[in-house]
């Protein structure tokens, strides 16, 4: 009965093609996300318990893939779920860390490929309330902590599911050997009802799909799911991994009408600007889910330069943290996020709610953004104190005062032969990139 009802429901809702909305409606729906520019990705779940080590052996690869890479059968993996008891988890502290870093949204794994759910789901017992000793609704606590904080709560949700018998993939990712997996039943009586729960209970800003590459998932099913979800929450934003449109890790659509609202480059940044919305997701070390032996942390300078590069190209930056089994964001991540927040408190005007421009850079050390009203160009520069920077693609308004964000010092500048020469003060606001605010001529 449920299956028929769900099928009927999704049939009626599929009649509205939300992908065909007007440009103005789409712009209104996407505007908070475009202005936000910078978000926190959180990969957290039972995989933080082994943290890369299984049966005393290091399991190669990203931490959240340990069940697959370590060839761990479900009963053995469920033992890790039974140990998942993050008593140090403090949702308010996580939201404070994200907000202090200048992150405007959080995308947390409601369910990763292992199928373990971080909320109190009525659709399964394989969740934080029934299968783990923690018995607290992590997503509810985060939703409560985000309310009124200025940080939007969003969810990553995996289409691939290594625990659900009907989601067995002939690509052999799962370890279930279900004789006749019924993907239609998985879609209609498990995947969709769980997503409906997430929308109804937590009102996420974005649903960030992944694991769509299994051969059993199709673009048409992605389009159907997109329309179903938008029928439940019309202002919901959904990434392009809801369907099959993305081009591998480059992440942008292979074809024009692919389902989803934004492209998803992974561990890389687009070569240049794009007419489509996009968001680069990246790790701070080499893993998404926590691994105790991964200490290969990117420097704060690299992370800030990535943010500048992405903003100059008109994208969003979704930067990952992988909390421990105890519920703590690793200290090296917190340190780097603090440095990014300090930098954004000075330079955020050039990052949030700005537009890109075709010539988004000059050389490697100068990137540009433009104020929404087009009145100002922000030149975000990696240079030494006192250095003179010569730019060919800015024309300051005659007699205008150019100032550096975070500094009261006047910037001396001159224009000759079509170039604008600007001399930086002998003392800069930080060891990282500095921003000159230039009134356009
Ligand atoms: O398989 C996942 C991986 O675990 C991680 O979630 C990344 C982040 O988006 N996406 C997939 C790998 O492309």
Short mmCIF file of C-alpha atoms and ligand atoms in Angstrom, two decimals:
data_model
loop_
_atom_site.label_atom_id
_atom_site.label_comp_id
_atom_site.label_asym_id
_atom_site.label_seq_id
_atom_site.Cartn_x
_atom_site.Cartn_y
_atom_site.Cartn_z
CA UNK A 1 0.00 0.00 0.00
CA UNK A 2 2.77 2.42 0.96
CA UNK A 3 4.57 1.70 -2.29
CA UNK A 4 1.44 2.46 -4.37
CA UNK A 5 0.74 5.62 -2.39
CA UNK A 6 4.34 6.82 -2.75
CA UNK A 7 4.35 6.02 -6.44
CA UNK A 8 1.06 7.89 -6.92
CA UNK A 9 2.32 10.82 -4.90
CA UNK A 10 5.57 11.08 -6.78
CA UNK A 11 3.62 10.73 -10.06
CA UNK A 12 1.43 13.74 -9.31
CA UNK A 13 4.32 15.80 -8.01
CA UNK A 14 6.50 14.89 -10.98
CA UNK A 15 4.04 16.89 -13.17
CA UNK A 16 5.55 20.16 -11.96
CA UNK A 17 8.97 20.60 -13.57
CA UNK A 18 10.66 22.90 -11.08
CA UNK A 19 13.74 23.03 -13.28
CA UNK A 20 11.68 25.19 -15.64
CA UNK A 21 11.22 28.01 -13.11
CA UNK A 22 11.74 31.61 -14.29
CA UNK A 23 15.21 33.16 -14.05
CA UNK A 24 13.93 35.72 -11.53
CA UNK A 25 12.42 33.02 -9.29
CA UNK A 26 15.62 31.02 -9.52
CA UNK A 27 17.73 34.08 -8.68
CA UNK A 28 15.54 34.79 -5.65
CA UNK A 29 15.85 31.19 -4.44
CA UNK A 30 19.61 31.02 -4.98
CA UNK A 31 20.45 34.50 -3.64
CA UNK A 32 21.25 33.62 0.02
CA UNK A 33 23.47 30.77 -1.16
CA UNK A 34 25.29 32.91 -3.76
CA UNK A 35 25.90 35.66 -1.22
CA UNK A 36 27.08 33.14 1.40
CA UNK A 37 30.17 32.06 -0.65
CA UNK A 38 31.71 30.04 2.22
CA UNK A 39 30.32 26.95 3.97
CA UNK A 40 31.40 24.17 6.32
CA UNK A 41 31.23 20.57 5.11
CA UNK A 42 31.00 18.01 7.94
CA UNK A 43 31.65 14.31 7.32
CA UNK A 44 30.77 12.57 10.54
CA UNK A 45 29.52 9.10 11.45
CA UNK A 46 30.49 5.66 12.68
CA UNK A 47 33.57 5.63 10.42
CA UNK A 48 35.16 8.06 12.94
CA UNK A 49 35.34 5.13 15.40
CA UNK A 50 37.91 3.06 13.43
CA UNK A 51 39.36 6.35 12.10
CA UNK A 52 41.27 4.58 9.34
CA UNK A 53 42.42 1.52 11.31
CA UNK A 54 40.60 -1.86 11.15
CA UNK A 55 41.79 -5.03 12.93
CA UNK A 56 45.00 -3.21 13.76
CA UNK A 57 45.76 -2.44 10.14
CA UNK A 58 45.81 0.92 8.38
CA UNK A 59 43.07 0.95 5.71
CA UNK A 60 44.14 3.07 2.74
CA UNK A 61 41.86 5.75 1.33
CA UNK A 62 39.46 8.33 2.71
CA UNK A 63 38.19 7.61 6.20
CA UNK A 64 34.46 7.37 5.46
CA UNK A 65 35.14 4.61 2.89
CA UNK A 66 36.65 2.22 5.45
CA UNK A 67 33.70 -0.21 5.22
CA UNK A 68 34.30 -0.62 1.48
CA UNK A 69 38.09 -0.30 1.38
CA UNK A 70 38.50 -2.56 4.39
CA UNK A 71 36.00 -5.08 2.98
CA UNK A 72 34.15 -4.98 6.31
CA UNK A 73 30.94 -7.04 6.27
CA UNK A 74 27.83 -5.29 7.67
CA UNK A 75 27.74 -7.10 11.07
CA UNK A 76 31.37 -6.17 11.69
CA UNK A 77 30.76 -2.54 10.69
CA UNK A 78 27.66 -2.38 12.88
CA UNK A 79 30.00 -3.03 15.82
CA UNK A 80 31.48 0.43 15.13
CA UNK A 81 27.98 1.90 15.10
CA UNK A 82 27.42 0.35 18.53
CA UNK A 83 30.56 2.16 19.75
CA UNK A 84 29.57 5.55 18.29
CA UNK A 85 28.93 7.60 21.44
CA UNK A 86 30.24 11.17 20.85
CA UNK A 87 29.68 12.49 24.38
CA UNK A 88 31.83 15.58 23.68
CA UNK A 89 29.54 16.66 20.83
CA UNK A 90 28.35 20.23 21.36
CA UNK A 91 26.24 21.54 18.47
CA UNK A 92 26.42 25.14 19.75
CA UNK A 93 30.24 24.96 19.80
CA UNK A 94 30.33 23.60 16.23
CA UNK A 95 28.05 26.39 15.01
CA UNK A 96 30.17 28.93 16.90
CA UNK A 97 33.33 27.61 15.18
CA UNK A 98 31.67 27.79 11.76
CA UNK A 99 30.28 31.30 12.38
CA UNK A 100 33.59 32.56 13.76
CA UNK A 101 35.29 31.22 10.61
CA UNK A 102 32.95 33.32 8.48
CA UNK A 103 31.05 30.27 7.20
CA UNK A 104 27.43 31.03 6.38
CA UNK A 105 26.11 27.47 6.03
CA UNK A 106 26.86 23.96 7.26
CA UNK A 107 26.40 20.82 5.13
CA UNK A 108 26.53 17.74 7.37
CA UNK A 109 26.20 14.09 6.36
CA UNK A 110 22.69 13.06 7.37
CA UNK A 111 23.55 9.66 5.85
CA UNK A 112 26.80 8.76 4.11
CA UNK A 113 27.35 5.67 1.93
CA UNK A 114 27.48 3.37 4.98
CA UNK A 115 23.75 4.01 5.48
CA UNK A 116 24.00 5.04 9.15
CA UNK A 117 21.63 7.93 9.90
CA UNK A 118 22.50 10.82 12.21
CA UNK A 119 18.89 11.68 13.04
CA UNK A 120 15.90 9.98 14.66
CA UNK A 121 14.38 8.40 11.56
CA UNK A 122 11.00 6.68 11.64
CA UNK A 123 11.96 4.82 8.46
CA UNK A 124 14.82 2.82 9.93
CA UNK A 125 16.35 1.59 13.17
CA UNK A 126 19.82 2.07 11.67
CA UNK A 127 20.09 5.51 13.18
CA UNK A 128 21.66 7.42 16.06
CA UNK A 129 18.63 6.82 18.32
CA UNK A 130 18.28 3.05 17.90
CA UNK A 131 21.56 1.55 16.69
CA UNK A 132 24.10 3.60 18.67
CA UNK A 133 24.46 4.23 22.43
CA UNK A 134 24.35 8.02 21.95
CA UNK A 135 20.56 8.23 21.61
CA UNK A 136 20.51 11.96 20.83
CA UNK A 137 19.21 13.45 17.59
CA UNK A 138 22.38 15.08 16.24
CA UNK A 139 20.60 16.86 13.39
CA UNK A 140 17.95 18.23 15.73
CA UNK A 141 20.63 19.62 18.05
CA UNK A 142 22.41 21.22 15.11
CA UNK A 143 19.13 22.62 13.75
CA UNK A 144 18.41 24.17 17.16
CA UNK A 145 21.94 25.59 17.38
CA UNK A 146 21.71 27.09 13.87
CA UNK A 147 18.39 28.84 14.57
CA UNK A 148 19.01 32.58 14.78
CA UNK A 149 22.77 32.10 14.35
CA UNK A 150 23.01 33.33 10.76
CA UNK A 151 24.32 29.89 9.75
CA UNK A 152 21.99 27.81 7.53
CA UNK A 153 21.80 24.05 8.16
CA UNK A 154 22.02 21.82 5.08
CA UNK A 155 22.43 18.08 4.54
CA UNK A 156 24.66 15.82 2.50
CA UNK A 157 22.68 12.66 1.66
CA UNK A 158 24.07 9.61 -0.12
CA UNK A 159 21.98 7.90 -2.79
CA UNK A 160 24.29 4.88 -2.61
CA UNK A 161 23.60 2.91 0.58
CA UNK A 162 25.78 0.02 1.71
CA UNK A 163 23.35 -1.11 4.40
CA UNK A 164 19.98 -1.14 2.61
CA UNK A 165 19.43 -4.55 0.89
CA UNK A 166 17.45 -3.00 -1.97
CA UNK A 167 20.29 -0.54 -2.68
CA UNK A 168 22.73 -3.30 -3.54
CA UNK A 169 24.66 -2.15 -6.58
CA UNK A 170 25.92 -4.45 -9.29
CA UNK A 171 29.07 -2.32 -9.14
CA UNK A 172 29.73 -4.34 -5.97
CA UNK A 173 30.13 -1.44 -3.58
CA UNK A 174 27.81 -2.96 -1.01
CA UNK A 175 28.58 -6.09 1.01
CA UNK A 176 25.14 -7.66 1.16
CA UNK A 177 24.70 -10.09 -1.73
CA UNK A 178 20.97 -9.31 -1.83
CA UNK A 179 19.59 -11.74 -4.44
CA UNK A 180 17.15 -9.35 -6.14
CA UNK A 181 17.67 -5.77 -4.95
CA UNK A 182 14.59 -3.69 -5.69
CA UNK A 183 15.83 -0.15 -6.39
CA UNK A 184 12.31 1.16 -7.01
CA UNK A 185 11.31 0.00 -3.54
CA UNK A 186 14.48 1.59 -2.08
CA UNK A 187 13.73 4.85 -3.87
CA UNK A 188 10.00 5.05 -3.05
CA UNK A 189 9.81 3.51 0.43
CA UNK A 190 13.20 4.40 1.90
CA UNK A 191 15.14 7.20 0.15
CA UNK A 192 12.20 9.53 -0.49
CA UNK A 193 10.48 9.05 2.91
CA UNK A 194 13.79 9.74 4.69
CA UNK A 195 14.34 12.91 2.66
CA UNK A 196 10.76 13.97 3.40
CA UNK A 197 11.55 13.48 7.10
CA UNK A 198 14.67 15.63 6.86
CA UNK A 199 12.73 18.43 5.16
CA UNK A 200 9.78 18.28 7.55
CA UNK A 201 11.85 18.05 10.74
CA UNK A 202 14.87 20.27 10.05
CA UNK A 203 14.02 22.59 7.13
CA UNK A 204 17.43 22.34 5.40
CA UNK A 205 18.57 25.12 3.06
CA UNK A 206 20.35 22.70 0.70
CA UNK A 207 20.20 18.96 0.01
CA UNK A 208 23.63 17.91 -1.20
CA UNK A 209 23.44 14.54 -2.93
CA UNK A 210 26.31 12.16 -3.57
CA UNK A 211 26.82 8.50 -4.47
CA UNK A 212 24.75 9.00 -7.60
CA UNK A 213 27.30 7.21 -9.78
CA UNK A 214 25.88 3.72 -9.12
CA UNK A 215 24.55 2.26 -12.41
CA UNK A 216 21.12 1.69 -10.83
CA UNK A 217 20.57 5.47 -10.51
CA UNK A 218 19.46 7.42 -13.58
CA UNK A 219 19.11 11.06 -14.62
CA UNK A 220 15.34 10.59 -14.91
CA UNK A 221 15.19 9.35 -11.32
CA UNK A 222 17.29 12.37 -10.37
CA UNK A 223 14.86 14.71 -12.11
CA UNK A 224 11.93 12.98 -10.42
CA UNK A 225 13.61 13.25 -7.01
CA UNK A 226 14.47 16.93 -7.65
CA UNK A 227 10.84 17.74 -8.45
CA UNK A 228 9.54 15.66 -5.56
CA UNK A 229 11.77 17.51 -3.09
CA UNK A 230 11.00 20.93 -4.54
CA UNK A 231 7.26 20.09 -4.30
CA UNK A 232 7.81 19.55 -0.56
CA UNK A 233 9.97 22.66 -0.13
CA UNK A 234 9.87 24.97 -3.20
CA UNK A 235 12.79 27.15 -2.03
CA UNK A 236 15.07 24.15 -1.42
CA UNK A 237 18.44 24.24 -3.22
CA UNK A 238 19.74 20.92 -4.58
CA UNK A 239 23.16 20.10 -6.08
CA UNK A 240 23.72 18.45 -9.48
CA UNK A 241 24.59 15.07 -7.96
CA UNK A 242 20.84 14.44 -7.53
CA UNK A 243 21.06 13.22 -11.12
CA UNK A 244 23.83 12.00 -13.41
CA UNK A 245 24.73 15.36 -14.90
CA UNK A 246 28.10 16.07 -13.34
CA UNK A 247 31.32 15.51 -15.16
CA UNK A 248 33.35 13.52 -12.61
CA UNK A 249 35.39 15.47 -10.08
CA UNK A 250 35.33 18.56 -12.31
CA UNK A 251 31.74 18.59 -11.16
CA UNK A 252 30.01 20.74 -13.78
CA UNK A 253 27.09 19.59 -15.95
CA UNK A 254 27.84 17.50 -19.01
CA UNK A 255 24.55 18.50 -20.57
CA UNK A 256 22.27 21.52 -20.51
CA UNK A 257 19.17 20.46 -18.60
CA UNK A 258 20.84 18.27 -15.97
CA UNK A 259 18.90 18.05 -12.71
CA UNK A 260 20.16 20.21 -9.87
CA UNK A 261 20.95 23.83 -9.10
CA UNK A 262 24.74 24.00 -8.92
CA UNK A 263 27.87 22.25 -10.09
CA UNK A 264 30.11 20.44 -7.63
CA UNK A 265 33.86 20.44 -8.38
CA UNK A 266 35.50 18.21 -5.81
CA UNK A 267 39.03 18.74 -4.49
CA UNK A 268 39.55 21.20 -7.34
CA UNK A 269 38.65 24.75 -8.39
CA UNK A 270 37.26 25.67 -11.83
CA UNK A 271 39.85 26.96 -14.31
CA UNK A 272 37.93 30.22 -14.70
CA UNK A 273 34.53 31.83 -14.22
CA UNK A 274 31.28 30.08 -15.18
CA UNK A 275 27.78 31.20 -16.15
CA UNK A 276 26.43 28.44 -13.89
CA UNK A 277 26.34 28.31 -10.11
CA UNK A 278 29.06 26.12 -8.63
CA UNK A 279 30.67 25.18 -5.35
CA UNK A 280 34.08 23.61 -4.81
CA UNK A 281 34.15 21.08 -1.97
CA UNK A 282 37.57 20.37 -0.49
CA UNK A 283 39.20 18.73 2.49
CA UNK A 284 41.60 20.45 4.88
CA UNK A 285 43.86 17.38 4.97
CA UNK A 286 43.41 14.35 2.67
CA UNK A 287 40.27 12.75 4.10
CA UNK A 288 36.62 13.73 4.56
CA UNK A 289 35.87 11.42 7.48
CA UNK A 290 38.25 11.50 10.43
CA UNK A 291 41.46 9.43 10.18
CA UNK A 292 43.74 9.45 13.20
CA UNK A 293 46.91 9.33 11.07
CA UNK A 294 46.09 12.01 8.49
CA UNK A 295 48.14 15.07 9.49
CA UNK A 296 48.58 16.49 6.00
CA UNK A 297 46.89 19.80 6.78
CA UNK A 298 46.76 22.60 4.22
CA UNK A 299 48.08 25.89 5.60
CA UNK A 300 45.73 28.76 6.44
CA UNK A 301 47.36 30.69 3.57
CA UNK A 302 46.43 27.94 1.07
CA UNK A 303 42.85 27.85 2.41
CA UNK A 304 42.48 31.65 2.24
CA UNK A 305 43.99 31.78 -1.26
CA UNK A 306 41.55 29.01 -2.32
CA UNK A 307 38.63 31.05 -0.95
CA UNK A 308 39.83 34.17 -2.82
CA UNK A 309 40.35 32.23 -6.06
CA UNK A 310 36.90 30.64 -5.84
CA UNK A 311 35.15 33.94 -4.98
CA UNK A 312 36.95 35.69 -7.85
CA UNK A 313 35.66 32.97 -10.20
CA UNK A 314 32.12 33.35 -8.83
CA UNK A 315 31.88 30.09 -6.89
CA UNK A 316 31.28 28.92 -3.33
CA UNK A 317 33.82 27.18 -1.11
CA UNK A 318 32.59 24.21 0.93
CA UNK A 319 35.48 23.40 3.27
CA UNK A 320 35.37 20.10 5.16
CA UNK A 321 35.95 19.15 8.78
CA UNK A 322 35.94 15.52 9.94
CA UNK A 323 35.03 15.37 13.64
CA UNK A 324 36.35 12.61 15.92
CA UNK A 325 34.30 9.72 17.32
CA UNK A 326 34.21 11.70 20.55
CA UNK A 327 32.45 14.62 18.84
CA UNK A 328 35.30 17.13 18.53
CA UNK A 329 36.41 19.04 15.44
CA UNK A 330 40.18 18.37 15.22
CA UNK A 331 42.31 21.19 16.65
CA UNK A 332 44.30 21.76 13.42
CA UNK A 333 40.97 22.40 11.64
CA UNK A 334 39.81 24.80 14.36
CA UNK A 335 43.10 26.74 14.20
CA UNK A 336 42.85 27.18 10.43
CA UNK A 337 39.20 28.16 10.60
CA UNK A 338 40.03 30.83 13.22
CA UNK A 339 42.69 32.30 10.89
CA UNK A 340 40.17 32.34 8.01
CA UNK A 341 37.60 34.07 10.20
CA UNK A 342 40.13 36.70 11.28
CA UNK A 343 40.97 37.34 7.62
CA UNK A 344 37.30 37.55 6.64
CA UNK A 345 36.56 40.02 9.44
CA UNK A 346 38.88 42.38 7.56
CA UNK A 347 38.29 41.34 3.92
CA UNK A 348 34.79 39.79 3.91
CA UNK A 349 33.34 42.79 2.03
CA UNK A 350 35.31 41.57 -1.03
CA UNK A 351 34.12 37.96 -0.66
CA UNK A 352 30.46 37.87 0.41
CA UNK A 353 27.68 39.03 -1.95
CA UNK A 354 30.11 40.08 -4.67
CA UNK A 355 30.20 39.25 -8.36
CA UNK A 356 32.98 37.85 -10.51
CA UNK A 357 34.27 39.54 -13.63
CA UNK A 358 35.61 38.01 -16.80
CA UNK A 359 39.16 39.18 -16.07
CA UNK A 360 39.10 37.73 -12.58
CA UNK A 361 42.88 37.91 -12.12
CA UNK A 362 46.13 39.54 -13.20
CA UNK A 363 49.03 37.15 -12.86
CA UNK A 364 49.02 34.74 -9.91
CA UNK A 365 48.95 37.30 -7.10
CA UNK A 366 46.01 39.57 -7.92
CA UNK A 367 42.39 38.42 -7.98
CA UNK A 368 39.31 40.62 -8.45
CA UNK A 369 35.71 40.71 -7.29
CA UNK A 370 33.11 43.40 -7.95
CA UNK A 371 30.49 44.91 -5.65
CA UNK A 372 26.93 43.94 -6.57
CA UNK A 373 26.13 47.52 -7.65
CA UNK A 374 29.23 47.54 -9.90
CA UNK A 375 30.55 50.67 -8.21
CA UNK A 376 33.68 49.09 -6.75
CA UNK A 377 36.32 46.62 -7.79
CA UNK A 378 38.13 44.74 -5.05
CA UNK A 379 41.73 43.85 -5.88
CA UNK A 380 42.78 41.06 -3.53
CA UNK A 381 46.55 40.97 -3.60
CA UNK A 382 49.33 38.76 -2.30
CA UNK A 383 52.25 41.20 -2.06
CA UNK A 384 54.91 42.49 0.31
CA UNK A 385 54.58 45.61 2.49
CA UNK A 386 55.56 48.75 0.52
CA UNK A 387 55.41 46.93 -2.84
CA UNK A 388 54.04 48.78 -5.89
CA UNK A 389 51.51 46.75 -7.87
CA UNK A 390 50.82 47.67 -11.50
CA UNK A 391 47.39 46.74 -12.88
CA UNK A 392 46.09 46.99 -16.44
CA UNK A 393 42.44 46.01 -15.87
CA UNK A 394 41.26 48.61 -13.34
CA UNK A 395 40.39 52.26 -14.06
CA UNK A 396 39.85 54.11 -10.76
CA UNK A 397 37.51 57.10 -10.83
CA UNK A 398 39.57 60.28 -11.31
CA UNK A 399 40.69 61.70 -7.99
CA UNK A 400 39.06 58.81 -6.09
CA UNK A 401 40.55 57.62 -2.81
CA UNK A 402 41.67 54.00 -2.88
CA UNK A 403 41.71 52.36 0.49
CA UNK A 404 42.89 49.04 1.89
CA UNK A 405 40.35 47.05 3.91
CA UNK A 406 41.46 46.89 7.54
CA UNK A 407 43.80 49.89 7.22
CA UNK A 408 43.31 53.63 7.61
CA UNK A 409 46.42 54.38 5.55
CA UNK A 410 45.92 56.19 2.21
CA UNK A 411 47.00 54.17 -0.82
CA UNK A 412 49.07 56.28 -3.20
CA UNK A 413 48.25 55.52 -6.82
CA UNK A 414 48.75 56.88 -10.31
CA UNK A 415 47.48 56.01 -13.78
CA UNK A 416 49.74 56.19 -16.81
CA UNK A 417 49.80 54.50 -20.23
CA UNK A 418 46.65 52.61 -19.32
CA UNK A 419 48.10 51.10 -16.17
CA UNK A 420 47.27 51.89 -12.58
CA UNK A 421 50.19 51.73 -10.14
CA UNK A 422 49.35 51.31 -6.47
CA UNK A 423 51.86 51.33 -3.63
CA UNK A 424 51.04 49.28 -0.56
CA UNK A 425 51.68 50.69 2.93
CA UNK A 426 54.77 49.57 4.81
CA UNK A 427 52.54 47.75 7.33
CA UNK A 428 49.82 45.35 6.14
CA UNK A 429 46.73 44.22 8.15
CA UNK A 430 47.76 40.54 8.00
CA UNK A 431 50.31 38.07 6.70
CA UNK A 432 47.75 36.95 4.10
CA UNK A 433 46.28 38.63 1.02
CA UNK A 434 45.21 42.27 1.32
CA UNK A 435 42.24 43.96 -0.38
CA UNK A 436 42.23 47.34 -2.16
CA UNK A 437 38.76 48.83 -2.64
CA UNK A 438 38.77 50.76 -5.93
CA UNK A 439 35.94 53.06 -7.03
CA UNK A 440 35.35 52.32 -10.69
CA UNK A 441 35.80 55.21 -13.14
O1 LIG B 1 32.44 9.03 -1.99
C1 LIG B 1 32.26 10.37 -1.58
C2 LIG B 1 33.27 10.74 -0.51
O2 LIG B 1 33.17 9.88 0.58
C3 LIG B 1 32.99 12.18 -0.06
O3 LIG B 1 31.69 12.27 0.51
C4 LIG B 1 33.11 13.13 -1.27
C5 LIG B 1 32.78 14.55 -0.85
O4 LIG B 1 31.88 15.11 -1.68
N1 LIG B 1 32.19 12.70 -2.34
C6 LIG B 1 32.37 11.31 -2.77
C7 LIG B 1 33.65 11.12 -3.53
O5 LIG B 1 33.57 11.84 -4.73
#
